[in-house]
Amino acid sequence: MSEAMAMVGLFWIAQGDVYVGAKPSGLSPGVRLTPDGVTALGDGGSGLHLWEDVHGLTVTDVPLRSLMRQVGAVKDLALGTVANLALPGSGGPVEEAPAMMTVRVTSSGVDHDLSAYVAAANGYASTEVELSQALLSRLTEGAATMATTLAAMSEWGRTAEAGTPRRQERERLLREWAA
């Protein structure tokens, strides 16, 4: 049985696990939000930042969805298809690594920059980015708020069956979780 996962704003929710950006695999960098704190994953990760010490949580370098970004993705797909048809043994175009975002964790007056892969190939919708940033800020408001919010996100991830919901539903979820 495959793992149920969905993207809601800047968050990747797989079963009950909540990540900022894409869920990492192997030694790939990533950021997981747990009831204990913000965890840097992968090679070079700097461990756990406990919620009680976290006073700020933001994401920078977020690629925004744009018409040009979508046209570029379609163009790359078309060129790859043509290359595969013209040169069947070529193995296709060389894939670029996904873009990276920076998750900035402020704890004890010090900023820690963690890396996470972008999960949205064509970038993120600006409304979802704004709502996600508000939600991240809300997580730093205290233990009760953080626990309730993460529990709601995790519960949704465990019960979501259809994968990534449509834009309106994603925005509704982000607003609900940030309230």
JSON list of C-alpha atoms in Angstrom, two decimals, residues 32-163:
[
{"chain": "A", "resi": 32, "resn": "ARG", "atom": "CA", "xyz": [10.11, 18.17, 9.85]},
{"chain": "A", "resi": 33, "resn": "LEU", "atom": "CA", "xyz": [7.77, 19.74, 12.39]},
{"chain": "A", "resi": 34, "resn": "THR", "atom": "CA", "xyz": [7.20, 17.46, 15.39]},
{"chain": "A", "resi": 35, "resn": "PRO", "atom": "CA", "xyz": [5.52, 17.94, 18.78]},
{"chain": "A", "resi": 36, "resn": "ASP", "atom": "CA", "xyz": [9.04, 18.32, 20.23]},
{"chain": "A", "resi": 37, "resn": "GLY", "atom": "CA", "xyz": [10.33, 20.92, 17.79]},
{"chain": "A", "resi": 38, "resn": "VAL", "atom": "CA", "xyz": [11.70, 21.74, 14.36]},
{"chain": "A", "resi": 39, "resn": "THR", "atom": "CA", "xyz": [13.97, 18.96, 13.13]},
{"chain": "A", "resi": 40, "resn": "ALA", "atom": "CA", "xyz": [16.65, 19.39, 10.45]},
{"chain": "A", "resi": 41, "resn": "LEU", "atom": "CA", "xyz": [16.96, 16.17, 8.44]},
{"chain": "A", "resi": 42, "resn": "GLY", "atom": "CA", "xyz": [19.53, 14.81, 6.04]},
{"chain": "A", "resi": 43, "resn": "ASP", "atom": "CA", "xyz": [23.23, 15.28, 5.54]},
{"chain": "A", "resi": 44, "resn": "GLY", "atom": "CA", "xyz": [24.44, 18.41, 7.32]},
{"chain": "A", "resi": 45, "resn": "GLY", "atom": "CA", "xyz": [21.21, 18.83, 9.29]},
{"chain": "A", "resi": 46, "resn": "SER", "atom": "CA", "xyz": [21.69, 20.62, 12.58]},
{"chain": "A", "resi": 47, "resn": "GLY", "atom": "CA", "xyz": [19.36, 18.53, 14.73]},
{"chain": "A", "resi": 48, "resn": "LEU", "atom": "CA", "xyz": [16.38, 19.49, 16.84]},
{"chain": "A", "resi": 49, "resn": "HIS", "atom": "CA", "xyz": [15.25, 23.01, 17.78]},
{"chain": "A", "resi": 50, "resn": "LEU", "atom": "CA", "xyz": [12.85, 22.65, 20.72]},
{"chain": "A", "resi": 51, "resn": "TRP", "atom": "CA", "xyz": [9.58, 24.60, 20.46]},
{"chain": "A", "resi": 52, "resn": "GLU", "atom": "CA", "xyz": [10.19, 26.19, 23.86]},
{"chain": "A", "resi": 53, "resn": "ASP", "atom": "CA", "xyz": [13.30, 27.85, 22.39]},
{"chain": "A", "resi": 54, "resn": "VAL", "atom": "CA", "xyz": [11.84, 28.73, 18.96]},
{"chain": "A", "resi": 55, "resn": "HIS", "atom": "CA", "xyz": [10.75, 32.39, 18.74]},
{"chain": "A", "resi": 56, "resn": "GLY", "atom": "CA", "xyz": [10.57, 32.76, 14.96]},
{"chain": "A", "resi": 57, "resn": "LEU", "atom": "CA", "xyz": [9.92, 30.45, 12.03]},
{"chain": "A", "resi": 58, "resn": "THR", "atom": "CA", "xyz": [9.87, 31.67, 8.42]},
{"chain": "A", "resi": 59, "resn": "VAL", "atom": "CA", "xyz": [10.65, 30.37, 4.95]},
{"chain": "A", "resi": 60, "resn": "THR", "atom": "CA", "xyz": [12.68, 32.35, 2.42]},
{"chain": "A", "resi": 61, "resn": "ASP", "atom": "CA", "xyz": [13.64, 31.69, -1.20]},
{"chain": "A", "resi": 62, "resn": "VAL", "atom": "CA", "xyz": [10.11, 30.45, -1.92]},
{"chain": "A", "resi": 63, "resn": "PRO", "atom": "CA", "xyz": [9.50, 30.25, -5.69]},
{"chain": "A", "resi": 64, "resn": "LEU", "atom": "CA", "xyz": [6.14, 31.80, -6.57]},
{"chain": "A", "resi": 65, "resn": "ARG", "atom": "CA", "xyz": [3.92, 30.29, -9.23]},
{"chain": "A", "resi": 66, "resn": "SER", "atom": "CA", "xyz": [3.92, 32.36, -12.40]},
{"chain": "A", "resi": 67, "resn": "LEU", "atom": "CA", "xyz": [2.83, 31.96, -15.98]},
{"chain": "A", "resi": 68, "resn": "MET", "atom": "CA", "xyz": [6.48, 32.02, -17.12]},
{"chain": "A", "resi": 69, "resn": "ARG", "atom": "CA", "xyz": [7.39, 29.23, -14.66]},
{"chain": "A", "resi": 70, "resn": "GLN", "atom": "CA", "xyz": [4.47, 27.10, -15.96]},
{"chain": "A", "resi": 71, "resn": "VAL", "atom": "CA", "xyz": [5.38, 27.79, -19.61]},
{"chain": "A", "resi": 72, "resn": "GLY", "atom": "CA", "xyz": [8.98, 26.81, -18.81]},
{"chain": "A", "resi": 73, "resn": "ALA", "atom": "CA", "xyz": [7.87, 23.48, -17.33]},
{"chain": "A", "resi": 74, "resn": "VAL", "atom": "CA", "xyz": [5.75, 22.69, -20.39]},
{"chain": "A", "resi": 75, "resn": "LYS", "atom": "CA", "xyz": [8.62, 23.66, -22.71]},
{"chain": "A", "resi": 76, "resn": "ASP", "atom": "CA", "xyz": [11.06, 21.41, -20.79]},
{"chain": "A", "resi": 77, "resn": "LEU", "atom": "CA", "xyz": [8.60, 18.51, -20.99]},
{"chain": "A", "resi": 78, "resn": "ALA", "atom": "CA", "xyz": [8.11, 19.04, -24.74]},
{"chain": "A", "resi": 79, "resn": "LEU", "atom": "CA", "xyz": [11.86, 19.24, -25.40]},
{"chain": "A", "resi": 80, "resn": "GLY", "atom": "CA", "xyz": [12.46, 16.09, -23.36]},
{"chain": "A", "resi": 81, "resn": "THR", "atom": "CA", "xyz": [9.79, 14.22, -25.31]},
{"chain": "A", "resi": 82, "resn": "VAL", "atom": "CA", "xyz": [11.26, 15.35, -28.65]},
{"chain": "A", "resi": 83, "resn": "ALA", "atom": "CA", "xyz": [14.76, 14.34, -27.51]},
{"chain": "A", "resi": 84, "resn": "ASN", "atom": "CA", "xyz": [13.50, 10.90, -26.49]},
{"chain": "A", "resi": 85, "resn": "LEU", "atom": "CA", "xyz": [11.75, 10.42, -29.86]},
{"chain": "A", "resi": 86, "resn": "ALA", "atom": "CA", "xyz": [14.73, 11.65, -31.89]},
{"chain": "A", "resi": 87, "resn": "LEU", "atom": "CA", "xyz": [17.39, 9.84, -29.87]},
{"chain": "A", "resi": 88, "resn": "PRO", "atom": "CA", "xyz": [15.70, 6.82, -28.23]},
{"chain": "A", "resi": 89, "resn": "GLY", "atom": "CA", "xyz": [18.90, 5.56, -26.63]},
{"chain": "A", "resi": 90, "resn": "SER", "atom": "CA", "xyz": [19.86, 8.91, -25.13]},
{"chain": "A", "resi": 91, "resn": "GLY", "atom": "CA", "xyz": [18.06, 8.33, -21.84]},
{"chain": "A", "resi": 92, "resn": "GLY", "atom": "CA", "xyz": [16.33, 11.69, -22.10]},
{"chain": "A", "resi": 93, "resn": "PRO", "atom": "CA", "xyz": [17.25, 15.07, -20.73]},
{"chain": "A", "resi": 94, "resn": "VAL", "atom": "CA", "xyz": [19.32, 15.45, -17.60]},
{"chain": "A", "resi": 95, "resn": "GLU", "atom": "CA", "xyz": [17.00, 16.34, -14.74]},
{"chain": "A", "resi": 96, "resn": "GLU", "atom": "CA", "xyz": [17.83, 19.35, -12.61]},
{"chain": "A", "resi": 97, "resn": "ALA", "atom": "CA", "xyz": [17.75, 19.04, -8.85]},
{"chain": "A", "resi": 98, "resn": "PRO", "atom": "CA", "xyz": [14.66, 20.63, -7.30]},
{"chain": "A", "resi": 99, "resn": "ALA", "atom": "CA", "xyz": [15.00, 24.17, -6.03]},
{"chain": "A", "resi": 100, "resn": "MET", "atom": "CA", "xyz": [15.81, 24.74, -2.37]},
{"chain": "A", "resi": 101, "resn": "MET", "atom": "CA", "xyz": [14.08, 26.91, 0.23]},
{"chain": "A", "resi": 102, "resn": "THR", "atom": "CA", "xyz": [15.54, 28.17, 3.49]},
{"chain": "A", "resi": 103, "resn": "VAL", "atom": "CA", "xyz": [13.63, 27.53, 6.70]},
{"chain": "A", "resi": 104, "resn": "ARG", "atom": "CA", "xyz": [14.85, 30.12, 9.21]},
{"chain": "A", "resi": 105, "resn": "VAL", "atom": "CA", "xyz": [14.47, 29.06, 12.83]},
{"chain": "A", "resi": 106, "resn": "THR", "atom": "CA", "xyz": [15.10, 31.79, 15.41]},
{"chain": "A", "resi": 107, "resn": "SER", "atom": "CA", "xyz": [15.93, 30.38, 18.82]},
{"chain": "A", "resi": 108, "resn": "SER", "atom": "CA", "xyz": [17.68, 32.05, 21.74]},
{"chain": "A", "resi": 109, "resn": "GLY", "atom": "CA", "xyz": [18.26, 35.12, 19.56]},
{"chain": "A", "resi": 110, "resn": "VAL", "atom": "CA", "xyz": [20.18, 33.16, 16.93]},
{"chain": "A", "resi": 111, "resn": "ASP", "atom": "CA", "xyz": [18.98, 32.40, 13.39]},
{"chain": "A", "resi": 112, "resn": "HIS", "atom": "CA", "xyz": [19.50, 28.85, 12.14]},
{"chain": "A", "resi": 113, "resn": "ASP", "atom": "CA", "xyz": [19.04, 28.39, 8.38]},
{"chain": "A", "resi": 114, "resn": "LEU", "atom": "CA", "xyz": [17.82, 24.93, 7.44]},
{"chain": "A", "resi": 115, "resn": "SER", "atom": "CA", "xyz": [17.42, 23.67, 3.88]},
{"chain": "A", "resi": 116, "resn": "ALA", "atom": "CA", "xyz": [14.38, 22.01, 2.34]},
{"chain": "A", "resi": 117, "resn": "TYR", "atom": "CA", "xyz": [13.55, 21.08, -1.23]},
{"chain": "A", "resi": 118, "resn": "VAL", "atom": "CA", "xyz": [10.69, 22.87, -2.93]},
{"chain": "A", "resi": 119, "resn": "ALA", "atom": "CA", "xyz": [7.75, 20.47, -3.37]},
{"chain": "A", "resi": 120, "resn": "ALA", "atom": "CA", "xyz": [5.81, 22.49, -5.99]},
{"chain": "A", "resi": 121, "resn": "ALA", "atom": "CA", "xyz": [7.48, 22.04, -9.39]},
{"chain": "A", "resi": 122, "resn": "ASN", "atom": "CA", "xyz": [5.83, 25.19, -10.81]},
{"chain": "A", "resi": 123, "resn": "GLY", "atom": "CA", "xyz": [6.19, 27.26, -7.63]},
{"chain": "A", "resi": 124, "resn": "TYR", "atom": "CA", "xyz": [3.70, 28.10, -4.92]},
{"chain": "A", "resi": 125, "resn": "ALA", "atom": "CA", "xyz": [0.61, 30.31, -5.17]},
{"chain": "A", "resi": 126, "resn": "SER", "atom": "CA", "xyz": [1.23, 33.63, -3.36]},
{"chain": "A", "resi": 127, "resn": "THR", "atom": "CA", "xyz": [-1.92, 33.27, -1.21]},
{"chain": "A", "resi": 128, "resn": "GLU", "atom": "CA", "xyz": [-0.78, 29.85, 0.00]},
{"chain": "A", "resi": 129, "resn": "VAL", "atom": "CA", "xyz": [2.69, 31.22, 0.79]},
{"chain": "A", "resi": 130, "resn": "GLU", "atom": "CA", "xyz": [1.19, 34.06, 2.87]},
{"chain": "A", "resi": 131, "resn": "LEU", "atom": "CA", "xyz": [-1.13, 31.68, 4.73]},
{"chain": "A", "resi": 132, "resn": "SER", "atom": "CA", "xyz": [1.73, 29.21, 5.31]},
{"chain": "A", "resi": 133, "resn": "GLN", "atom": "CA", "xyz": [3.96, 31.96, 6.73]},
{"chain": "A", "resi": 134, "resn": "ALA", "atom": "CA", "xyz": [1.11, 33.01, 9.08]},
{"chain": "A", "resi": 135, "resn": "LEU", "atom": "CA", "xyz": [0.72, 29.39, 10.17]},
{"chain": "A", "resi": 136, "resn": "LEU", "atom": "CA", "xyz": [4.46, 29.05, 10.84]},
{"chain": "A", "resi": 137, "resn": "SER", "atom": "CA", "xyz": [4.34, 32.21, 12.94]},
{"chain": "A", "resi": 138, "resn": "ARG", "atom": "CA", "xyz": [1.36, 30.82, 14.85]},
{"chain": "A", "resi": 139, "resn": "LEU", "atom": "CA", "xyz": [3.35, 27.69, 15.74]},
{"chain": "A", "resi": 140, "resn": "THR", "atom": "CA", "xyz": [5.78, 29.85, 17.74]},
{"chain": "A", "resi": 141, "resn": "GLU", "atom": "CA", "xyz": [3.07, 31.46, 19.93]},
{"chain": "A", "resi": 142, "resn": "GLY", "atom": "CA", "xyz": [3.19, 28.86, 22.67]},
{"chain": "A", "resi": 143, "resn": "ALA", "atom": "CA", "xyz": [3.03, 25.17, 23.49]},
{"chain": "A", "resi": 144, "resn": "ALA", "atom": "CA", "xyz": [-0.76, 24.86, 23.51]},
{"chain": "A", "resi": 145, "resn": "THR", "atom": "CA", "xyz": [-1.17, 26.60, 20.16]},
{"chain": "A", "resi": 146, "resn": "MET", "atom": "CA", "xyz": [1.64, 24.59, 18.58]},
{"chain": "A", "resi": 147, "resn": "ALA", "atom": "CA", "xyz": [0.36, 21.25, 19.91]},
{"chain": "A", "resi": 148, "resn": "THR", "atom": "CA", "xyz": [-3.23, 21.91, 18.79]},
{"chain": "A", "resi": 149, "resn": "THR", "atom": "CA", "xyz": [-2.17, 23.15, 15.34]},
{"chain": "A", "resi": 150, "resn": "LEU", "atom": "CA", "xyz": [0.28, 20.31, 14.64]},
{"chain": "A", "resi": 151, "resn": "ALA", "atom": "CA", "xyz": [-2.24, 17.77, 15.92]},
{"chain": "A", "resi": 152, "resn": "ALA", "atom": "CA", "xyz": [-4.87, 19.13, 13.48]},
{"chain": "A", "resi": 153, "resn": "MET", "atom": "CA", "xyz": [-2.40, 19.00, 10.57]},
{"chain": "A", "resi": 154, "resn": "SER", "atom": "CA", "xyz": [-1.28, 15.47, 11.46]},
{"chain": "A", "resi": 155, "resn": "GLU", "atom": "CA", "xyz": [-4.84, 14.22, 11.91]},
{"chain": "A", "resi": 156, "resn": "TRP", "atom": "CA", "xyz": [-5.82, 15.65, 8.53]},
{"chain": "A", "resi": 157, "resn": "GLY", "atom": "CA", "xyz": [-2.80, 13.88, 6.98]},
{"chain": "A", "resi": 158, "resn": "ARG", "atom": "CA", "xyz": [-3.77, 10.54, 8.50]},
{"chain": "A", "resi": 159, "resn": "THR", "atom": "CA", "xyz": [-7.34, 10.78, 7.21]},
{"chain": "A", "resi": 160, "resn": "ALA", "atom": "CA", "xyz": [-6.77, 12.46, 3.80]},
{"chain": "A", "resi": 161, "resn": "GLU", "atom": "CA", "xyz": [-7.38, 9.92, 1.07]},
{"chain": "A", "resi": 162, "resn": "ALA", "atom": "CA", "xyz": [-7.35, 11.88, -2.16]},
{"chain": "A", "resi": 163, "resn": "GLY", "atom": "CA", "xyz": [-3.83, 13.30, -2.05]}
]
